[in-house]
Coordinates of C-alpha atoms (C1' of nucleotides) in Angstrom, one line a residue:
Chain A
X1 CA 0.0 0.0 0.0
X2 CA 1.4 2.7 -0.9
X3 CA 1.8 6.4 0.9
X4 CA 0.5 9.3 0.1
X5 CA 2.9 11.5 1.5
X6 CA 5.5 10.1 0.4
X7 CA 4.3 10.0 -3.4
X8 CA 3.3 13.7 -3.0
X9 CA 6.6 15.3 -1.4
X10 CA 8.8 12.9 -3.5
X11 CA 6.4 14.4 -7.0
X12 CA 6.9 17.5 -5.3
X13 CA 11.0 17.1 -5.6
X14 CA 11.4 15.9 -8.3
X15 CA 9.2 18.5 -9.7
X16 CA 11.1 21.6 -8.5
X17 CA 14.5 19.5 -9.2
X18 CA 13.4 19.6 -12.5
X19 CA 12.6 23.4 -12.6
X20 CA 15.8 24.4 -11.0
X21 CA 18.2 21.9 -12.8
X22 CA 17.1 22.8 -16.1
X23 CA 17.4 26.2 -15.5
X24 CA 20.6 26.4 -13.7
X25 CA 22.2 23.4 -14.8
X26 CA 24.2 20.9 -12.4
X27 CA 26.8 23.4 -10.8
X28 CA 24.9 26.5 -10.5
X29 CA 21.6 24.4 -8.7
X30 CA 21.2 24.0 -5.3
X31 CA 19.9 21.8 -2.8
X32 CA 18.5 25.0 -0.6
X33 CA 16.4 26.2 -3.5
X34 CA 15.4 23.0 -5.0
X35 CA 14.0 22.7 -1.6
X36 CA 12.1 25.7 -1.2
X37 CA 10.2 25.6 -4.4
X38 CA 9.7 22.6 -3.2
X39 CA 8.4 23.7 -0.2
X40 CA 10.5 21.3 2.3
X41 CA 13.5 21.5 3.8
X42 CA 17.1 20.4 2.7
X43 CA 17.5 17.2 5.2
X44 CA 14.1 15.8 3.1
X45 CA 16.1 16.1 0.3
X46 CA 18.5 14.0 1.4
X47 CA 16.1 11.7 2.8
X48 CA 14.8 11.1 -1.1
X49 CA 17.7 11.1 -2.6
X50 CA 21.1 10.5 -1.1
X51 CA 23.1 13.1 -2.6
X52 CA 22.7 16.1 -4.9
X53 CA 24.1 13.6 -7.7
X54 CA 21.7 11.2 -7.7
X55 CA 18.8 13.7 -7.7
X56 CA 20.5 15.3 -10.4
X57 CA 20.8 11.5 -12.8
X58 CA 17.3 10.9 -11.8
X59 CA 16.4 14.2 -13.5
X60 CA 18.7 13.6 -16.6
X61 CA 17.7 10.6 -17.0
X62 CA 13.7 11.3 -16.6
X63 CA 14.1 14.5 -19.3
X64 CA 16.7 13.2 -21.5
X65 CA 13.7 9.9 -21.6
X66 CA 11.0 12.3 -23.0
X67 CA 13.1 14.1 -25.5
X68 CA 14.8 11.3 -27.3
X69 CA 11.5 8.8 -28.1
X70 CA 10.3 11.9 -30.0
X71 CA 13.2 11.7 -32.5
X72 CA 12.8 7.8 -33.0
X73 CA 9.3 8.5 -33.8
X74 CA 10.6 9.4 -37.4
X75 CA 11.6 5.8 -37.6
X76 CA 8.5 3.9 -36.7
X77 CA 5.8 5.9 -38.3
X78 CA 3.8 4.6 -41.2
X79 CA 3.4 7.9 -43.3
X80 CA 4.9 9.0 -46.4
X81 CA 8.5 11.1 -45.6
X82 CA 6.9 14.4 -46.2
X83 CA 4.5 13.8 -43.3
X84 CA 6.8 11.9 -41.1
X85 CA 9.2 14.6 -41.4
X86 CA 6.3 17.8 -41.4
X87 CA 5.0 15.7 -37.7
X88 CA 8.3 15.4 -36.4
X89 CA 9.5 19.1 -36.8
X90 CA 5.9 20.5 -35.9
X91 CA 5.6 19.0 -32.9
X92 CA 9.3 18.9 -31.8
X93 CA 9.5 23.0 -32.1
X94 CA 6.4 23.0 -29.9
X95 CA 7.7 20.5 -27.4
X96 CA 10.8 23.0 -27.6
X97 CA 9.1 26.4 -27.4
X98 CA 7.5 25.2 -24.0
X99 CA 10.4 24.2 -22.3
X100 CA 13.0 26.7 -23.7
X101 CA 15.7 26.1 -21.3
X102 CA 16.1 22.4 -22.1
X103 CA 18.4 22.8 -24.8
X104 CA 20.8 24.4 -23.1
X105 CA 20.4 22.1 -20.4
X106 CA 21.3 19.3 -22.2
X107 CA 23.8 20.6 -24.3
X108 CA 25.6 21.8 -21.1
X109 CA 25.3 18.6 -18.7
X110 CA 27.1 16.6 -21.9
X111 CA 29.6 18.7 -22.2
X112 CA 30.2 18.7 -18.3
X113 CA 29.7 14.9 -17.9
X114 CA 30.5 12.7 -21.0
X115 CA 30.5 9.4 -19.9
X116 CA 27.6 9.6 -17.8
X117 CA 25.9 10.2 -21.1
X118 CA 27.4 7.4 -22.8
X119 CA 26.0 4.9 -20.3
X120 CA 23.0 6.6 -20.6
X121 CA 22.4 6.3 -24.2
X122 CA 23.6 2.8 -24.2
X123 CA 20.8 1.7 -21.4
X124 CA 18.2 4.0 -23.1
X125 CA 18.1 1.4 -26.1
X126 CA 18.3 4.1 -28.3
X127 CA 18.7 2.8 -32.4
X128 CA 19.5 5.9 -34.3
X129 CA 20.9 2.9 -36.8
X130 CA 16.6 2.8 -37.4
X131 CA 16.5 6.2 -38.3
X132 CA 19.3 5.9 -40.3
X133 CA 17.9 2.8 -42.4
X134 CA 15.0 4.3 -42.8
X135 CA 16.4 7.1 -44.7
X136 CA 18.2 4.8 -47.1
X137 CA 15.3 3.3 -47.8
X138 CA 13.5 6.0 -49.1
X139 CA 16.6 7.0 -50.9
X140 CA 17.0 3.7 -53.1
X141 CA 13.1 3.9 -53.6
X142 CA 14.1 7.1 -55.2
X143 CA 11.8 9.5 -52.9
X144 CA 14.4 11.5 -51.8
X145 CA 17.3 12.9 -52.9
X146 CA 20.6 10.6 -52.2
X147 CA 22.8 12.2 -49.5
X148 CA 24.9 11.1 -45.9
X149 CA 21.7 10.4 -43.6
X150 CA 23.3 11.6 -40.7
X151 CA 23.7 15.0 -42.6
X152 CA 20.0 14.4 -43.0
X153 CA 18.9 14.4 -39.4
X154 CA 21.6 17.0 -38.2
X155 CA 20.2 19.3 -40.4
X156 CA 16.5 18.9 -39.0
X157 CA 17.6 19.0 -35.5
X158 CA 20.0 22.1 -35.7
X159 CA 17.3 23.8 -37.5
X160 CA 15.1 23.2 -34.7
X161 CA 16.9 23.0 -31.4
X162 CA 19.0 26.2 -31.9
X163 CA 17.2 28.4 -31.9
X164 CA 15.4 27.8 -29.3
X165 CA 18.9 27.2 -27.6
X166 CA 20.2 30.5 -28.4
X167 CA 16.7 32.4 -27.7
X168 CA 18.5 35.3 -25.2
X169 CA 21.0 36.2 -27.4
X170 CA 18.1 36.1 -30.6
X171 CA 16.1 37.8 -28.5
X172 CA 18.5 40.8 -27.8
X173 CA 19.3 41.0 -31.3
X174 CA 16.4 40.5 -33.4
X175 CA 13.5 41.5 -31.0
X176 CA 14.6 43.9 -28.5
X177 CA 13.8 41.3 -25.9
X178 CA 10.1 41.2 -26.7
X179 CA 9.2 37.8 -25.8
X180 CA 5.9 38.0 -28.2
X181 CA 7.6 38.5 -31.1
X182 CA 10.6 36.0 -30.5
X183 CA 7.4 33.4 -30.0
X184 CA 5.6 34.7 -33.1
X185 CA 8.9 34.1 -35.1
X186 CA 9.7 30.5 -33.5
X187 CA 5.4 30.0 -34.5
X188 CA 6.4 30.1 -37.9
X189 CA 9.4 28.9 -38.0
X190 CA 7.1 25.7 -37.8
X191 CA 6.6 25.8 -41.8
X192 CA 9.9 27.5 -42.8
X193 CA 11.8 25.0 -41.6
X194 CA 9.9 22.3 -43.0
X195 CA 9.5 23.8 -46.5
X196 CA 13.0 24.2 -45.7
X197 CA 13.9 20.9 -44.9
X198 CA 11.7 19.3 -47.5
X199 CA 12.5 21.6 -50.5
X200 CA 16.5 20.3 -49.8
X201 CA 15.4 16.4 -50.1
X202 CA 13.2 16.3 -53.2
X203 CA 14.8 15.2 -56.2
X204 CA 15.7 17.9 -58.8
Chain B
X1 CA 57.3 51.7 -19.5
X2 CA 55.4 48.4 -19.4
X3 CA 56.5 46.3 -16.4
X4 CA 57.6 42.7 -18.4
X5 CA 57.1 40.2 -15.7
X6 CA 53.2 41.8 -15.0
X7 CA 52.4 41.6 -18.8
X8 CA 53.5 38.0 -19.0
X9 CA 51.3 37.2 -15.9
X10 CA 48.3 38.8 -17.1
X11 CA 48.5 36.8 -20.5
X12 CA 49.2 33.9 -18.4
X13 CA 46.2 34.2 -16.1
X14 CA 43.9 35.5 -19.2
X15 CA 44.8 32.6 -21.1
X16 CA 44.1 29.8 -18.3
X17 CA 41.3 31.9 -17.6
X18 CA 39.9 31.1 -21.0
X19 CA 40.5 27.5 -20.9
X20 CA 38.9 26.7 -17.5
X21 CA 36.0 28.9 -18.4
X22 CA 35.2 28.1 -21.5
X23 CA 35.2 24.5 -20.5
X24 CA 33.7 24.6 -17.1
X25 CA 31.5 28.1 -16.9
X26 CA 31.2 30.2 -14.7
X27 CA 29.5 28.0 -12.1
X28 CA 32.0 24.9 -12.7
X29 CA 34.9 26.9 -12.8
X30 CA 37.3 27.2 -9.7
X31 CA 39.9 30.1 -9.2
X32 CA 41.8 27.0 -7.9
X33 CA 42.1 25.5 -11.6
X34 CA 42.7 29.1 -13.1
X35 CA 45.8 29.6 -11.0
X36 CA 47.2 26.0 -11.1
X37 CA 47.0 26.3 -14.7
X38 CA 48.6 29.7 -14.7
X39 CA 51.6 28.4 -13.1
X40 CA 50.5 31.0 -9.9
X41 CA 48.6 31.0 -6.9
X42 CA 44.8 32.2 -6.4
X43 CA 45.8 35.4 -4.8
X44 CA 47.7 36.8 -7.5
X45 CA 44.5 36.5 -9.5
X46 CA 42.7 38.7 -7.2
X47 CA 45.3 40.8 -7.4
X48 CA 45.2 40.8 -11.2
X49 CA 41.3 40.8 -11.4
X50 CA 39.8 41.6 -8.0
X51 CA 36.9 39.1 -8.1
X52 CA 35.8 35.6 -10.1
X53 CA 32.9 37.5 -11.3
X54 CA 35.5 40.3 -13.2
X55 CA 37.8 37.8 -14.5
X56 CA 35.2 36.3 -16.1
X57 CA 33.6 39.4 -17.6
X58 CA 37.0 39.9 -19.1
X59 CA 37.1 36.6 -20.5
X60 CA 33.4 36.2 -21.7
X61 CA 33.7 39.8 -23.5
X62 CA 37.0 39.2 -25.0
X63 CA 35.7 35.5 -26.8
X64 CA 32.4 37.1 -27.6
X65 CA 34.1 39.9 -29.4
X66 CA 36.1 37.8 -31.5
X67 CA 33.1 35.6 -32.1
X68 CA 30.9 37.9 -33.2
X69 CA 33.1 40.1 -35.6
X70 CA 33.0 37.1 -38.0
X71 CA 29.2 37.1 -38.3
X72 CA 29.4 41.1 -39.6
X73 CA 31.7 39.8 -42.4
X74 CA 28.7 38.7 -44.0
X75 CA 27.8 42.1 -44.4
X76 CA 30.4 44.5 -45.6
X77 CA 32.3 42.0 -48.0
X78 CA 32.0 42.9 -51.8
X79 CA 32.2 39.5 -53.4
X80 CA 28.7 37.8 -54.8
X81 CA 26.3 36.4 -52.5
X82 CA 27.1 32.9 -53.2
X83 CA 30.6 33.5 -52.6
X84 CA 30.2 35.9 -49.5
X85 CA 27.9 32.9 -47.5
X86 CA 30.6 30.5 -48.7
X87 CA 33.4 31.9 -47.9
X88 CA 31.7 32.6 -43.8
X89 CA 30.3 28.9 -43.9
X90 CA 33.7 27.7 -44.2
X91 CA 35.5 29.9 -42.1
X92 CA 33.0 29.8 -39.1
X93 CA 32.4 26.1 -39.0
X94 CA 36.8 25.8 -38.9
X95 CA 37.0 28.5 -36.1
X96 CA 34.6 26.5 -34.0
X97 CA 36.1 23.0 -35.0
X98 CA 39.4 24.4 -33.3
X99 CA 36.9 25.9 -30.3
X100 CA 34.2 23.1 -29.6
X101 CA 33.6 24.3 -26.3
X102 CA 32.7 27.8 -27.1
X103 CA 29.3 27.5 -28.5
X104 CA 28.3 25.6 -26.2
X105 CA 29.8 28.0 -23.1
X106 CA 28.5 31.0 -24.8
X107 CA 24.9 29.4 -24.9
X108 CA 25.1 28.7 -21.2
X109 CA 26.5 31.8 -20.6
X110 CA 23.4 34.1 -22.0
X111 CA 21.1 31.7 -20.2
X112 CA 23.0 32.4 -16.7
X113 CA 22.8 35.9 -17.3
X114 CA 20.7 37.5 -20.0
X115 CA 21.3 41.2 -18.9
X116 CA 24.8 41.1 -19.1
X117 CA 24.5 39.7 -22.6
X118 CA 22.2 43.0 -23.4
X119 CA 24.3 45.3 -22.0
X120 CA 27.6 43.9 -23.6
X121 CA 25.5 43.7 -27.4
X122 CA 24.7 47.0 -26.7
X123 CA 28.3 48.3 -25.9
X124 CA 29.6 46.2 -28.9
X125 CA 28.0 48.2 -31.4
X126 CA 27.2 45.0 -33.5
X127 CA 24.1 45.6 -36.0
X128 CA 22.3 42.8 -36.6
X129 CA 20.3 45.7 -39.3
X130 CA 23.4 45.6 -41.9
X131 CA 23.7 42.3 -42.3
X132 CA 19.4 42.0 -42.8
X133 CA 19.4 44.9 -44.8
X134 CA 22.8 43.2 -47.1
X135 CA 20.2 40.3 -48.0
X136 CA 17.1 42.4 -48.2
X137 CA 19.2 44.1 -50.9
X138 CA 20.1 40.9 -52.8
X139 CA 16.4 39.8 -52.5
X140 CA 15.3 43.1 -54.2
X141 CA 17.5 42.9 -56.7
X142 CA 16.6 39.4 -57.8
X143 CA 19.6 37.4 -56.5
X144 CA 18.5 35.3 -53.9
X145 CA 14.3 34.3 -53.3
X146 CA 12.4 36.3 -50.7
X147 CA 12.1 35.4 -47.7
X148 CA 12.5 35.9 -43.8
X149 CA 16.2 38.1 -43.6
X150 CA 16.1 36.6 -39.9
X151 CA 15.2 32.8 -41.0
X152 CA 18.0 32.8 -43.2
X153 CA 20.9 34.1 -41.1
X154 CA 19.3 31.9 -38.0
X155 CA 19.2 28.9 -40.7
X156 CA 23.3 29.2 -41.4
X157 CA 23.9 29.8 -37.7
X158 CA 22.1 26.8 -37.0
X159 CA 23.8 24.2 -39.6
X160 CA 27.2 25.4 -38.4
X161 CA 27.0 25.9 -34.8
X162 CA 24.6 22.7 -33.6
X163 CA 26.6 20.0 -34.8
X164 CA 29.5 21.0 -33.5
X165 CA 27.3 22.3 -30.1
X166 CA 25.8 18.5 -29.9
X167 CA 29.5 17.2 -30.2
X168 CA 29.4 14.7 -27.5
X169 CA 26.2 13.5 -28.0
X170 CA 26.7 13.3 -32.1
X171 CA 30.3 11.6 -31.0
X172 CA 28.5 8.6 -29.0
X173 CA 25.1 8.1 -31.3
X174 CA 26.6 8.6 -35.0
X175 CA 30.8 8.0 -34.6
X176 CA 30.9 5.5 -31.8
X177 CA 33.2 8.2 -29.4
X178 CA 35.5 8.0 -32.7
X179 CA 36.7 11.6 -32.5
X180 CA 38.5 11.2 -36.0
X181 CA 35.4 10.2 -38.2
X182 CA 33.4 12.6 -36.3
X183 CA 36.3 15.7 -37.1
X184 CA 35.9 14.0 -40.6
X185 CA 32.2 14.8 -41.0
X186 CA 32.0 17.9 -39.5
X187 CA 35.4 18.8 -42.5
X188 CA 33.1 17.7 -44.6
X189 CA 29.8 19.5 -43.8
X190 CA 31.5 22.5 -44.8
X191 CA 30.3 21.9 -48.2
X192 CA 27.0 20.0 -47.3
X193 CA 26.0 22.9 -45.8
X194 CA 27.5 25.5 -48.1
X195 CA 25.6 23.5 -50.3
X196 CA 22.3 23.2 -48.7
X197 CA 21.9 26.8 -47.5
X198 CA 23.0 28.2 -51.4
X199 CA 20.1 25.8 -52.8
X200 CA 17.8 26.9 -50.4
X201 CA 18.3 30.5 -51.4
X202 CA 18.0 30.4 -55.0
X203 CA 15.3 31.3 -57.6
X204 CA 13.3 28.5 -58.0
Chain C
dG1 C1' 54.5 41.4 -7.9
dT2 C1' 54.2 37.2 -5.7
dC3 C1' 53.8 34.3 -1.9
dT4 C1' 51.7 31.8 2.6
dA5 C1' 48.2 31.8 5.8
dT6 C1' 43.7 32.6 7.0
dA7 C1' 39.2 34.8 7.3
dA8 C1' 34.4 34.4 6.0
dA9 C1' 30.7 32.7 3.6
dG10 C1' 28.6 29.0 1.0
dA11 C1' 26.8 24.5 0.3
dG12 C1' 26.3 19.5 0.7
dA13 C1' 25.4 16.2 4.0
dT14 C1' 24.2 14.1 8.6
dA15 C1' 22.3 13.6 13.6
dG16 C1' 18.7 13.4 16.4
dA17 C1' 14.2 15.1 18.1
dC18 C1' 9.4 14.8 17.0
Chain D
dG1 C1' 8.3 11.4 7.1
dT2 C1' 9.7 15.8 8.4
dC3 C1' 12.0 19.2 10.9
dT4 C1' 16.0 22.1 13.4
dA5 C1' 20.6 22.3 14.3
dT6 C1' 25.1 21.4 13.1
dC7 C1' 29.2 19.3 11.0
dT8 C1' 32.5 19.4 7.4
dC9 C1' 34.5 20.6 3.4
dT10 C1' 34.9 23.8 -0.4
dT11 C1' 35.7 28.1 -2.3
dT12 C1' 36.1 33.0 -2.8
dA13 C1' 38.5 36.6 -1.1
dT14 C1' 41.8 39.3 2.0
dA15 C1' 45.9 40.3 5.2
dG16 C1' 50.4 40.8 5.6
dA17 C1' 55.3 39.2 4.9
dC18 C1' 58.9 39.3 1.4

DNA sequence: GTCTATAAAGAGATAGAC
DNA sequence: GTCTATCTCTTTATAGAC
């Protein structure tokens, strides 16, 4: 039987652990405001979670976990190319736009800990050789354009992660820090890069 | 009469300074590290720079400005269009291969602190409206298709920064850690995306 | 200018009461 | 399970000798 409390404070951490990780990153969080957002103390921290380490993999792990499945869906999908590839980017900007600071995040904490995200990736049973395949096929059934795959899915993901990455410094220079418009440009930047990305496959 | 021994030391410091920083951040950095790999002790870098926080002004303005400098080329060149985006592609993408740490230290960077990134944009005197107003130009006169100013330049910044941003995570899922195939790709997608960002711009 | 020694504050982690 | 109090170690920063 399970106990409520428990369930609740230990959503509750991992919740605000989330929040202040991704902002902050691993070195610049800490325990004392993790706690306070979650509205405990430090010592119950501890309780849940040993150290500040292992509260910190729980959370890679947990957001790196949502992120990734999303890119595999190009594999597994039963549509034509155009609309795997129109899904994928539509709803990966979205996914994106609402949690701006995981980019960074990410792209920090593998920089910062490379190994840990080697044995990561190897547990997560994550095939980007499916992607990959997938690609070729529709290259030698002549629907796209023949090129290095992994120059394929590079493209797409740089096209839609950073910006999103580098949203203060886009912000400052292209919108005077007005958060509307930044989201209005990222809004559309829905279709440009798909017309973008689909226009550079098709066969001339 | 400049005092030898103090200019040496100041390169020194300023030059471990970089290193550490641009590896580690601001949060993961230790004054510690700085000095040992400065050949000095921690007090002399107080001395030099009276705080961590001014040090690293020093350092994060002085790799910004040499960063950002390459971007303006765009604009003032006199060459063709096609041979003015070419000629940045390839020199941008070489400049990070020899820094992969910086675009990823710059992004965390604007995220720790997106005021000082205004104010230092601000002081720089960059404009962002030369380089927008070099392709609205080239648009208007028939050269390139119309379209977003601000897609385009975000869609080269992209292509050339992200892959080499993502390095550790491209290294493990597409090269097996293999750090000579992977500096073999990225060599090679100076022309993949030369060539994908020239198609994308021309008259259809 | 450069060093050793140390102050002062910060931050993760634990002890023990409730 | 949760809290207060505290320990311990780290880290920035300064004092003062040379």
């Amino acid at each position: 039987m399970t106990n409520i409390k428990k369930d609740n404070t230990e959503e509750k951490i991992l919740s605000a652990a989330q929040n202040v990780f991704v902002r902050k990153g691993m070195d610049g969080a800490r325990m004392q405001e993790i706690a306070d957002e979650a509205g405990i103390n430090k010592a119950l921290l501890h309780y849940y979670f040993r150290s500040k380490q292992q509260l910190f993999e729980a959370i890679f792990k947990s957001v790196f976990g949502k992120i990734m499945p999303n890119i595999m869906l190009m594999a597994t999908s039963e549509k034509s190319i155009e609309e795997k590839l129109g899904a994928f980017i539509e709803n990966y900007i979205d996914i994106l736009m609402k949690n701006p600071f995981l980019p960074t995040f990410i792209l920090k904490e593998i920089h910062r800990d490379p190994e840990f995200l080697a044995g990561m990736i190897k547990e997560s049973g994550l095939q980007p050789e499916l992607i990959i395949s997938m690609f070729k096929q529709e290259m030698d059934n002549g629907n796209i354009r023949k090129m290095d795959p992994r120059d394929l899915i590079i493209n797409i993901l740089s096209l839609s992660i950073f910006p999103i990455a580098a949203k203060p410094l886009m912000s400052v220079v292209f919108f005077d820090t007005d958060q509307k418009s930044y989201n209005k440009f990222i809004e559309k930047r829905k279709v440009t890069v798909k017309e973008f990305v689909l226009h550079s496959i098709l066969i001339k």
